[in-house]
Amino acid sequence: MFRALNSSVAPAAPMSTRPIERTKPAPPLVPAVERAVRLLDHLAGLRSPQPQAELSRTLGLPKSSLHGLLRTLVALGVAARNERGEYALGARALQWASAFERQSDVVAAFHALASRVSALGEETIMLAVLHDADVQYLACRPGTRALAVNFRVGGRFPAHCTSTGKAMLATLPAERVRALLGRGALPRLTRRSVGSVAALMRQLDDCRQRGYTVDDEEMAEGMHCFGAPVFAAGRDEAVAAVAVSLIKASTTPRRRDEAIAAIGELAALISERLGARPAPIRTSP
């Protein structure tokens, strides 16, 4: 049985799977810009600076063109070069991250509304968007309990292993999901991670009925997360998703249902702020 989570939010239909209209093919990318962004993405994911030769091998870029890209990015402050000749992301990226947070309606709504749901007061809650087959975290409100995963802003995980990713994938047409994830086996982060697209599609069917998704130790052992999609006005597909992470061993069935209802309420509040009418959540009896 479906039930509304907040009396101020009108119930709506479950997550839409209506196919989107066909659009014209996107124009080709500018190669130099595409290479620069690919390089910056790689630098952003490094744990430590990398020399040019290793960057060239990893990215498959000729040393001559990579040298020119690095020299330009360093001069602009987007990349940095240390005394050993190794490269990392530059400090100017912080300026862009701050600007994105200021300008993003969904991030602003998350920060404004996260504290309104009292049942989430001690829990870690996250906001994420889809980035190809991954989720990327835009914001995180840490809880009071230590978790097995550090949900850092800008971090990425395979969408099929996360409750936020499943919440967004469940609002896409099936052919879009298959195009994003491919036909082969899915990479696993733990032994409990879903391993095939067919199994994932069954999970997404359940999600559409309930209105929320479950990551049961699929991203990190000992932890489970519950997610719900965030919608914007005029959009059938989720623009983001929110999730709450709990330590599985210490979570009672009652607390589980409270967390599910609470994350659904937060998703509803954010969706309402963005002009959408969210779907209700059905918790277990």
PDB file of C-alpha atoms in Angstrom:
ATOM      1  CA  MET A   1       0.000   0.000   0.000  1.00  0.00           C
ATOM      2  CA  PHE A   2       1.294   3.403  -0.950  1.00  0.00           C
ATOM      3  CA  ARG A   3       1.151   6.251   1.517  1.00  0.00           C
ATOM      4  CA  ALA A   4       2.089   9.913   1.316  1.00  0.00           C
ATOM      5  CA  LEU A   5       5.009  10.922   3.500  1.00  0.00           C
ATOM      6  CA  ASN A   6       4.127  14.538   4.006  1.00  0.00           C
ATOM      7  CA  SER A   7       0.635  15.939   4.121  1.00  0.00           C
ATOM      8  CA  SER A   8       1.760  19.012   2.214  1.00  0.00           C
ATOM      9  CA  VAL A   9       2.879  16.919  -0.765  1.00  0.00           C
ATOM     10  CA  ALA A  10       0.203  15.607  -3.103  1.00  0.00           C
ATOM     11  CA  PRO A  11       0.602  11.913  -4.097  1.00  0.00           C
ATOM     12  CA  ALA A  12       1.548  11.194  -7.654  1.00  0.00           C
ATOM     13  CA  ALA A  13       1.978   8.127  -9.847  1.00  0.00           C
ATOM     14  CA  PRO A  14       4.951   5.787  -9.251  1.00  0.00           C
ATOM     15  CA  MET A  15       8.199   6.458 -11.063  1.00  0.00           C
ATOM     16  CA  SER A  16       7.584   7.047 -14.758  1.00  0.00           C
ATOM     17  CA  THR A  17       9.137   4.777 -17.363  1.00  0.00           C
ATOM     18  CA  ARG A  18       7.634   6.544 -20.365  1.00  0.00           C
ATOM     19  CA  PRO A  19      10.106   6.516 -23.271  1.00  0.00           C
ATOM     20  CA  ILE A  20      11.581   9.883 -24.085  1.00  0.00           C
ATOM     21  CA  GLU A  21      11.066  11.461 -27.486  1.00  0.00           C
ATOM     22  CA  ARG A  22      13.705  10.811 -30.118  1.00  0.00           C
ATOM     23  CA  THR A  23      16.098  13.683 -30.579  1.00  0.00           C
ATOM     24  CA  LYS A  24      18.624  14.535 -33.255  1.00  0.00           C
ATOM     25  CA  PRO A  25      22.153  13.154 -32.784  1.00  0.00           C
ATOM     26  CA  ALA A  26      24.356  15.436 -30.703  1.00  0.00           C
ATOM     27  CA  PRO A  27      26.915  17.474 -32.667  1.00  0.00           C
ATOM     28  CA  PRO A  28      30.511  16.204 -32.537  1.00  0.00           C
ATOM     29  CA  LEU A  29      32.687  17.279 -29.618  1.00  0.00           C
ATOM     30  CA  VAL A  30      35.660  19.605 -29.978  1.00  0.00           C
ATOM     31  CA  PRO A  31      38.587  17.148 -29.707  1.00  0.00           C
ATOM     32  CA  ALA A  32      40.939  19.458 -27.775  1.00  0.00           C
ATOM     33  CA  VAL A  33      38.286  20.228 -25.173  1.00  0.00           C
ATOM     34  CA  GLU A  34      37.341  16.558 -24.852  1.00  0.00           C
ATOM     35  CA  ARG A  35      40.993  15.615 -24.266  1.00  0.00           C
ATOM     36  CA  ALA A  36      41.425  18.379 -21.694  1.00  0.00           C
ATOM     37  CA  VAL A  37      38.333  17.312 -19.746  1.00  0.00           C
ATOM     38  CA  ARG A  38      39.401  13.654 -19.891  1.00  0.00           C
ATOM     39  CA  LEU A  39      42.800  14.657 -18.528  1.00  0.00           C
ATOM     40  CA  LEU A  40      41.247  16.738 -15.734  1.00  0.00           C
ATOM     41  CA  ASP A  41      38.885  13.898 -14.818  1.00  0.00           C
ATOM     42  CA  HIS A  42      41.880  11.601 -14.511  1.00  0.00           C
ATOM     43  CA  LEU A  43      43.847  14.091 -12.388  1.00  0.00           C
ATOM     44  CA  ALA A  44      40.820  14.522 -10.132  1.00  0.00           C
ATOM     45  CA  GLY A  45      40.708  10.779  -9.473  1.00  0.00           C
ATOM     46  CA  LEU A  46      44.374  10.375  -8.524  1.00  0.00           C
ATOM     47  CA  ARG A  47      45.487   9.682  -4.965  1.00  0.00           C
ATOM     48  CA  SER A  48      48.883  11.259  -5.665  1.00  0.00           C
ATOM     49  CA  PRO A  49      50.470  13.292  -8.492  1.00  0.00           C
ATOM     50  CA  GLN A  50      51.521  11.417 -11.641  1.00  0.00           C
ATOM     51  CA  PRO A  51      54.415  12.014 -14.080  1.00  0.00           C
ATOM     52  CA  GLN A  52      53.708  12.905 -17.686  1.00  0.00           C
ATOM     53  CA  ALA A  53      54.918   9.559 -19.051  1.00  0.00           C
ATOM     54  CA  GLU A  54      52.451   7.660 -16.893  1.00  0.00           C
ATOM     55  CA  LEU A  55      49.627  10.041 -17.816  1.00  0.00           C
ATOM     56  CA  SER A  56      50.417   9.458 -21.487  1.00  0.00           C
ATOM     57  CA  ARG A  57      50.272   5.668 -21.084  1.00  0.00           C
ATOM     58  CA  THR A  58      47.100   5.692 -18.990  1.00  0.00           C
ATOM     59  CA  LEU A  59      45.150   8.087 -21.201  1.00  0.00           C
ATOM     60  CA  GLY A  60      46.548   6.913 -24.529  1.00  0.00           C
ATOM     61  CA  LEU A  61      47.571  10.453 -25.499  1.00  0.00           C
ATOM     62  CA  PRO A  62      50.716  11.291 -27.509  1.00  0.00           C
ATOM     63  CA  LYS A  63      53.410  12.858 -25.335  1.00  0.00           C
ATOM     64  CA  SER A  64      53.644  15.940 -27.553  1.00  0.00           C
ATOM     65  CA  SER A  65      49.943  16.843 -27.388  1.00  0.00           C
ATOM     66  CA  LEU A  66      49.772  15.910 -23.678  1.00  0.00           C
ATOM     67  CA  HIS A  67      52.715  18.200 -22.960  1.00  0.00           C
ATOM     68  CA  GLY A  68      50.887  21.104 -24.580  1.00  0.00           C
ATOM     69  CA  LEU A  69      47.683  20.365 -22.667  1.00  0.00           C
ATOM     70  CA  LEU A  70      49.504  20.150 -19.331  1.00  0.00           C
ATOM     71  CA  ARG A  71      51.497  23.322 -19.940  1.00  0.00           C
ATOM     72  CA  THR A  72      48.297  25.233 -20.758  1.00  0.00           C
ATOM     73  CA  LEU A  73      46.323  23.839 -17.810  1.00  0.00           C
ATOM     74  CA  VAL A  74      49.173  24.596 -15.389  1.00  0.00           C
ATOM     75  CA  ALA A  75      49.431  28.150 -16.705  1.00  0.00           C
ATOM     76  CA  LEU A  76      45.685  28.592 -16.121  1.00  0.00           C
ATOM     77  CA  GLY A  77      45.814  27.135 -12.610  1.00  0.00           C
ATOM     78  CA  VAL A  78      43.576  24.174 -13.439  1.00  0.00           C
ATOM     79  CA  ALA A  79      46.471  21.711 -13.107  1.00  0.00           C
ATOM     80  CA  ALA A  80      49.579  21.873 -10.907  1.00  0.00           C
ATOM     81  CA  ARG A  81      53.166  20.590 -11.418  1.00  0.00           C
ATOM     82  CA  ASN A  82      55.372  19.764  -8.455  1.00  0.00           C
ATOM     83  CA  GLU A  83      59.168  19.887  -8.153  1.00  0.00           C
ATOM     84  CA  ARG A  84      59.450  16.257  -9.307  1.00  0.00           C
ATOM     85  CA  GLY A  85      57.661  17.033 -12.554  1.00  0.00           C
ATOM     86  CA  GLU A  86      54.446  15.249 -11.495  1.00  0.00           C
ATOM     87  CA  TYR A  87      50.975  16.595 -12.179  1.00  0.00           C
ATOM     88  CA  ALA A  88      47.822  16.961 -10.087  1.00  0.00           C
ATOM     89  CA  LEU A  89      44.606  18.944 -10.144  1.00  0.00           C
ATOM     90  CA  GLY A  90      45.094  22.660  -9.590  1.00  0.00           C
ATOM     91  CA  ALA A  91      43.519  24.903  -6.970  1.00  0.00           C
ATOM     92  CA  ARG A  92      41.358  26.696  -9.540  1.00  0.00           C
ATOM     93  CA  ALA A  93      39.049  23.668  -9.574  1.00  0.00           C
ATOM     94  CA  LEU A  94      37.916  24.703  -6.067  1.00  0.00           C
ATOM     95  CA  GLN A  95      36.594  27.952  -7.506  1.00  0.00           C
ATOM     96  CA  TRP A  96      34.462  26.023  -9.986  1.00  0.00           C
ATOM     97  CA  ALA A  97      33.222  23.600  -7.327  1.00  0.00           C
ATOM     98  CA  SER A  98      32.130  26.491  -5.127  1.00  0.00           C
ATOM     99  CA  ALA A  99      30.407  28.197  -8.059  1.00  0.00           C
ATOM    100  CA  PHE A 100      28.571  24.992  -8.974  1.00  0.00           C
ATOM    101  CA  GLU A 101      27.266  24.631  -5.427  1.00  0.00           C
ATOM    102  CA  ARG A 102      26.044  28.244  -5.434  1.00  0.00           C
ATOM    103  CA  GLN A 103      24.329  27.904  -8.793  1.00  0.00           C
ATOM    104  CA  SER A 104      22.803  24.415  -8.445  1.00  0.00           C
ATOM    105  CA  ASP A 105      19.132  24.472  -7.461  1.00  0.00           C
ATOM    106  CA  VAL A 106      19.164  20.840  -6.345  1.00  0.00           C
ATOM    107  CA  VAL A 107      22.249  21.269  -4.115  1.00  0.00           C
ATOM    108  CA  ALA A 108      20.781  24.417  -2.579  1.00  0.00           C
ATOM    109  CA  ALA A 109      17.504  22.589  -1.906  1.00  0.00           C
ATOM    110  CA  PHE A 110      19.357  19.647  -0.308  1.00  0.00           C
ATOM    111  CA  HIS A 111      21.268  21.903   2.067  1.00  0.00           C
ATOM    112  CA  ALA A 112      18.165  23.916   2.916  1.00  0.00           C
ATOM    113  CA  LEU A 113      15.929  20.912   3.587  1.00  0.00           C
ATOM    114  CA  ALA A 114      18.211  18.166   4.949  1.00  0.00           C
ATOM    115  CA  SER A 115      17.827  19.359   8.535  1.00  0.00           C
ATOM    116  CA  ARG A 116      14.017  19.472   8.354  1.00  0.00           C
ATOM    117  CA  VAL A 117      13.592  15.694   8.485  1.00  0.00           C
ATOM    118  CA  SER A 118      14.181  14.942  12.150  1.00  0.00           C
ATOM    119  CA  ALA A 119      14.395  11.174  11.674  1.00  0.00           C
ATOM    120  CA  LEU A 120      17.596  11.700   9.648  1.00  0.00           C
ATOM    121  CA  GLY A 121      19.244  13.929  12.244  1.00  0.00           C
ATOM    122  CA  GLU A 122      22.001  11.471  13.231  1.00  0.00           C
ATOM    123  CA  GLU A 123      22.402   9.712   9.883  1.00  0.00           C
ATOM    124  CA  THR A 124      24.662  10.265   6.891  1.00  0.00           C
ATOM    125  CA  ILE A 125      22.637  11.439   3.909  1.00  0.00           C
ATOM    126  CA  MET A 126      23.853  11.993   0.371  1.00  0.00           C
ATOM    127  CA  LEU A 127      22.764  13.735  -2.826  1.00  0.00           C
ATOM    128  CA  ALA A 128      23.922  12.277  -6.144  1.00  0.00           C
ATOM    129  CA  VAL A 129      23.390  12.545  -9.899  1.00  0.00           C
ATOM    130  CA  LEU A 130      23.993  10.076 -12.720  1.00  0.00           C
ATOM    131  CA  HIS A 131      27.239  10.463 -14.655  1.00  0.00           C
ATOM    132  CA  ASP A 132      27.207   7.860 -17.435  1.00  0.00           C
ATOM    133  CA  ALA A 133      27.112   4.496 -15.598  1.00  0.00           C
ATOM    134  CA  ASP A 134      28.262   6.019 -12.297  1.00  0.00           C
ATOM    135  CA  VAL A 135      26.755   8.152  -9.596  1.00  0.00           C
ATOM    136  CA  GLN A 136      28.568  11.320  -8.625  1.00  0.00           C
ATOM    137  CA  TYR A 137      28.010  12.823  -5.192  1.00  0.00           C
ATOM    138  CA  LEU A 138      27.101  16.511  -5.164  1.00  0.00           C
ATOM    139  CA  ALA A 139      26.581  16.900  -1.425  1.00  0.00           C
ATOM    140  CA  CYS A 140      26.826  14.932   1.792  1.00  0.00           C
ATOM    141  CA  ARG A 141      25.571  15.634   5.314  1.00  0.00           C
ATOM    142  CA  PRO A 142      27.715  13.414   7.593  1.00  0.00           C
ATOM    143  CA  GLY A 143      26.070  11.614  10.475  1.00  0.00           C
ATOM    144  CA  THR A 144      27.318  10.872  13.965  1.00  0.00           C
ATOM    145  CA  ARG A 145      28.230   7.223  13.260  1.00  0.00           C
ATOM    146  CA  ALA A 146      31.362   6.142  11.410  1.00  0.00           C
ATOM    147  CA  LEU A 147      30.647   4.328   8.133  1.00  0.00           C
ATOM    148  CA  ALA A 148      32.708   2.059   5.911  1.00  0.00           C
ATOM    149  CA  VAL A 149      32.557   4.498   2.983  1.00  0.00           C
ATOM    150  CA  ASN A 150      33.681   8.105   2.749  1.00  0.00           C
ATOM    151  CA  PHE A 151      31.003   9.893   0.715  1.00  0.00           C
ATOM    152  CA  ARG A 152      33.131  12.786  -0.474  1.00  0.00           C
ATOM    153  CA  VAL A 153      31.699  15.455  -2.742  1.00  0.00           C
ATOM    154  CA  GLY A 154      32.727  14.669  -6.313  1.00  0.00           C
ATOM    155  CA  GLY A 155      33.248  10.979  -5.548  1.00  0.00           C
ATOM    156  CA  ARG A 156      31.957   8.393  -8.012  1.00  0.00           C
ATOM    157  CA  PHE A 157      30.723   4.801  -7.658  1.00  0.00           C
ATOM    158  CA  PRO A 158      29.065   2.361 -10.084  1.00  0.00           C
ATOM    159  CA  ALA A 159      25.392   3.329 -10.196  1.00  0.00           C
ATOM    160  CA  HIS A 160      24.122  -0.265 -10.044  1.00  0.00           C
ATOM    161  CA  CYS A 161      25.819  -0.803  -6.645  1.00  0.00           C
ATOM    162  CA  THR A 162      24.271   2.232  -4.953  1.00  0.00           C
ATOM    163  CA  SER A 163      20.790   3.112  -3.766  1.00  0.00           C
ATOM    164  CA  THR A 164      21.026   6.583  -5.336  1.00  0.00           C
ATOM    165  CA  GLY A 165      22.061   5.086  -8.667  1.00  0.00           C
ATOM    166  CA  LYS A 166      19.248   2.558  -8.657  1.00  0.00           C
ATOM    167  CA  ALA A 167      16.737   5.269  -7.714  1.00  0.00           C
ATOM    168  CA  MET A 168      17.678   7.241 -10.826  1.00  0.00           C
ATOM    169  CA  LEU A 169      18.060   4.230 -13.146  1.00  0.00           C
ATOM    170  CA  ALA A 170      14.556   3.099 -12.176  1.00  0.00           C
ATOM    171  CA  THR A 171      13.095   6.238 -13.764  1.00  0.00           C
ATOM    172  CA  LEU A 172      14.775   5.578 -17.126  1.00  0.00           C
ATOM    173  CA  PRO A 173      13.363   3.446 -19.950  1.00  0.00           C
ATOM    174  CA  ALA A 174      14.781  -0.085 -19.923  1.00  0.00           C
ATOM    175  CA  GLU A 175      16.641   0.456 -23.188  1.00  0.00           C
ATOM    176  CA  ARG A 176      18.440   3.454 -21.701  1.00  0.00           C
ATOM    177  CA  VAL A 177      19.533   1.413 -18.693  1.00  0.00           C
ATOM    178  CA  ARG A 178      20.893  -1.353 -20.944  1.00  0.00           C
ATOM    179  CA  ALA A 179      22.679   1.188 -23.133  1.00  0.00           C
ATOM    180  CA  LEU A 180      24.367   2.717 -20.070  1.00  0.00           C
ATOM    181  CA  LEU A 181      25.418  -0.571 -18.467  1.00  0.00           C
ATOM    182  CA  GLY A 182      26.044  -2.771 -21.499  1.00  0.00           C
ATOM    183  CA  ARG A 183      25.183  -6.443 -21.915  1.00  0.00           C
ATOM    184  CA  GLY A 184      28.015  -8.121 -20.024  1.00  0.00           C
ATOM    185  CA  ALA A 185      28.601  -8.853 -16.351  1.00  0.00           C
ATOM    186  CA  LEU A 186      28.481  -5.861 -14.034  1.00  0.00           C
ATOM    187  CA  PRO A 187      31.527  -4.989 -11.914  1.00  0.00           C
ATOM    188  CA  ARG A 188      31.076  -5.839  -8.241  1.00  0.00           C
ATOM    189  CA  LEU A 189      32.299  -3.863  -5.236  1.00  0.00           C
ATOM    190  CA  THR A 190      31.374  -6.634  -2.772  1.00  0.00           C
ATOM    191  CA  ARG A 191      30.225 -10.252  -3.015  1.00  0.00           C
ATOM    192  CA  ARG A 192      26.638  -9.007  -2.599  1.00  0.00           C
ATOM    193  CA  SER A 193      26.743  -6.511  -5.477  1.00  0.00           C
ATOM    194  CA  VAL A 194      24.285  -7.208  -8.274  1.00  0.00           C
ATOM    195  CA  GLY A 195      26.218  -8.969 -11.035  1.00  0.00           C
ATOM    196  CA  SER A 196      24.032  -8.817 -14.146  1.00  0.00           C
ATOM    197  CA  VAL A 197      21.784  -6.366 -15.939  1.00  0.00           C
ATOM    198  CA  ALA A 198      18.922  -8.894 -15.796  1.00  0.00           C
ATOM    199  CA  ALA A 199      19.131  -9.082 -11.990  1.00  0.00           C
ATOM    200  CA  LEU A 200      19.385  -5.304 -11.788  1.00  0.00           C
ATOM    201  CA  MET A 201      16.280  -4.880 -13.935  1.00  0.00           C
ATOM    202  CA  ARG A 202      14.343  -7.028 -11.452  1.00  0.00           C
ATOM    203  CA  GLN A 203      15.543  -4.789  -8.634  1.00  0.00           C
ATOM    204  CA  LEU A 204      14.460  -1.709 -10.566  1.00  0.00           C
ATOM    205  CA  ASP A 205      10.991  -3.199 -11.114  1.00  0.00           C
ATOM    206  CA  ASP A 206      10.649  -3.591  -7.346  1.00  0.00           C
ATOM    207  CA  CYS A 207      11.853  -0.031  -6.872  1.00  0.00           C
ATOM    208  CA  ARG A 208       9.188   1.347  -9.187  1.00  0.00           C
ATOM    209  CA  GLN A 209       6.517  -0.359  -7.112  1.00  0.00           C
ATOM    210  CA  ARG A 210       7.879   0.752  -3.729  1.00  0.00           C
ATOM    211  CA  GLY A 211       9.239   4.159  -4.686  1.00  0.00           C
ATOM    212  CA  TYR A 212      12.615   3.561  -2.978  1.00  0.00           C
ATOM    213  CA  THR A 213      15.750   1.495  -3.579  1.00  0.00           C
ATOM    214  CA  VAL A 214      17.972  -0.679  -1.416  1.00  0.00           C
ATOM    215  CA  ASP A 215      21.736  -1.173  -1.375  1.00  0.00           C
ATOM    216  CA  ASP A 216      22.111  -4.196   0.895  1.00  0.00           C
ATOM    217  CA  GLU A 217      25.893  -4.405   1.415  1.00  0.00           C
ATOM    218  CA  GLU A 218      26.412  -3.952  -2.336  1.00  0.00           C
ATOM    219  CA  MET A 219      28.767  -0.982  -2.007  1.00  0.00           C
ATOM    220  CA  ALA A 220      30.331  -1.837   1.359  1.00  0.00           C
ATOM    221  CA  GLU A 221      29.964  -4.852   3.596  1.00  0.00           C
ATOM    222  CA  GLY A 222      28.118  -4.210   6.837  1.00  0.00           C
ATOM    223  CA  MET A 223      26.279  -1.189   5.470  1.00  0.00           C
ATOM    224  CA  HIS A 224      22.929  -0.740   3.792  1.00  0.00           C
ATOM    225  CA  CYS A 225      21.491   2.343   2.169  1.00  0.00           C
ATOM    226  CA  PHE A 226      18.014   3.406   1.116  1.00  0.00           C
ATOM    227  CA  GLY A 227      17.471   5.871  -1.718  1.00  0.00           C
ATOM    228  CA  ALA A 228      14.682   7.831  -3.347  1.00  0.00           C
ATOM    229  CA  PRO A 229      14.549   9.813  -6.610  1.00  0.00           C
ATOM    230  CA  VAL A 230      14.358  13.583  -6.876  1.00  0.00           C
ATOM    231  CA  PHE A 231      12.306  15.090  -9.703  1.00  0.00           C
ATOM    232  CA  ALA A 232      12.077  18.553 -11.224  1.00  0.00           C
ATOM    233  CA  ALA A 233       9.149  20.289 -12.907  1.00  0.00           C
ATOM    234  CA  GLY A 234       8.339  18.848 -16.323  1.00  0.00           C
ATOM    235  CA  ARG A 235      10.766  15.919 -16.013  1.00  0.00           C
ATOM    236  CA  ASP A 236       9.716  12.260 -16.035  1.00  0.00           C
ATOM    237  CA  GLU A 237      13.256  11.137 -15.262  1.00  0.00           C
ATOM    238  CA  ALA A 238      14.888  11.819 -11.906  1.00  0.00           C
ATOM    239  CA  VAL A 239      17.332  14.724 -11.889  1.00  0.00           C
ATOM    240  CA  ALA A 240      19.055  13.424  -8.737  1.00  0.00           C
ATOM    241  CA  ALA A 241      18.574  11.063  -5.817  1.00  0.00           C
ATOM    242  CA  VAL A 242      19.052  11.148  -2.070  1.00  0.00           C
ATOM    243  CA  ALA A 243      20.032   8.269   0.204  1.00  0.00           C
ATOM    244  CA  VAL A 244      20.590   7.450   3.854  1.00  0.00           C
ATOM    245  CA  SER A 245      23.313   5.025   4.974  1.00  0.00           C
ATOM    246  CA  LEU A 246      22.992   2.828   8.061  1.00  0.00           C
ATOM    247  CA  ILE A 247      25.080   0.206   9.826  1.00  0.00           C
ATOM    248  CA  LYS A 248      23.173  -2.970   9.075  1.00  0.00           C
ATOM    249  CA  ALA A 249      23.917  -4.912  12.268  1.00  0.00           C
ATOM    250  CA  SER A 250      22.525  -2.185  14.523  1.00  0.00           C
ATOM    251  CA  THR A 251      19.440  -1.323  12.441  1.00  0.00           C
ATOM    252  CA  THR A 252      16.144  -2.722  13.711  1.00  0.00           C
ATOM    253  CA  PRO A 253      13.206  -3.350  11.335  1.00  0.00           C
ATOM    254  CA  ARG A 254      11.430  -0.377  12.890  1.00  0.00           C
ATOM    255  CA  ARG A 255      14.438   1.905  12.367  1.00  0.00           C
ATOM    256  CA  ARG A 256      14.744   0.631   8.808  1.00  0.00           C
ATOM    257  CA  ASP A 257      11.164   1.676   8.035  1.00  0.00           C
ATOM    258  CA  GLU A 258      11.700   5.033   9.745  1.00  0.00           C
ATOM    259  CA  ALA A 259      14.801   5.685   7.625  1.00  0.00           C
ATOM    260  CA  ILE A 260      13.017   4.696   4.407  1.00  0.00           C
ATOM    261  CA  ALA A 261      10.071   6.961   5.176  1.00  0.00           C
ATOM    262  CA  ALA A 262      12.430   9.794   6.135  1.00  0.00           C
ATOM    263  CA  ILE A 263      14.562   9.618   2.989  1.00  0.00           C
ATOM    264  CA  GLY A 264      11.369   9.512   0.947  1.00  0.00           C
ATOM    265  CA  GLU A 265      10.177  12.614   2.761  1.00  0.00           C
ATOM    266  CA  LEU A 266      13.438  14.427   2.016  1.00  0.00           C
ATOM    267  CA  ALA A 267      13.206  13.459  -1.675  1.00  0.00           C
ATOM    268  CA  ALA A 268       9.606  14.708  -1.707  1.00  0.00           C
ATOM    269  CA  LEU A 269      10.555  18.040  -0.117  1.00  0.00           C
ATOM    270  CA  ILE A 270      13.408  18.620  -2.577  1.00  0.00           C
ATOM    271  CA  SER A 271      11.224  17.624  -5.539  1.00  0.00           C
ATOM    272  CA  GLU A 272       8.513  19.978  -4.339  1.00  0.00           C
ATOM    273  CA  ARG A 273      11.099  22.790  -4.049  1.00  0.00           C
ATOM    274  CA  LEU A 274      12.058  22.061  -7.678  1.00  0.00           C
ATOM    275  CA  GLY A 275       8.424  22.287  -8.794  1.00  0.00           C
ATOM    276  CA  ALA A 276       7.654  18.572  -9.124  1.00  0.00           C
ATOM    277  CA  ARG A 277       5.043  16.295  -7.540  1.00  0.00           C
ATOM    278  CA  PRO A 278       6.948  13.316  -6.103  1.00  0.00           C
ATOM    279  CA  ALA A 279       5.745   9.731  -5.812  1.00  0.00           C
ATOM    280  CA  PRO A 280       4.849   8.280  -2.392  1.00  0.00           C
ATOM    281  CA  ILE A 281       6.853   5.568  -0.633  1.00  0.00           C
ATOM    282  CA  ARG A 282       5.630   2.158   0.531  1.00  0.00           C
ATOM    283  CA  THR A 283       7.522   0.735   3.489  1.00  0.00           C
ATOM    284  CA  SER A 284       7.134  -2.814   4.756  1.00  0.00           C
ATOM    285  CA  PRO A 285       4.041  -3.609   6.865  1.00  0.00           C
TER     286      PRO A 285
END
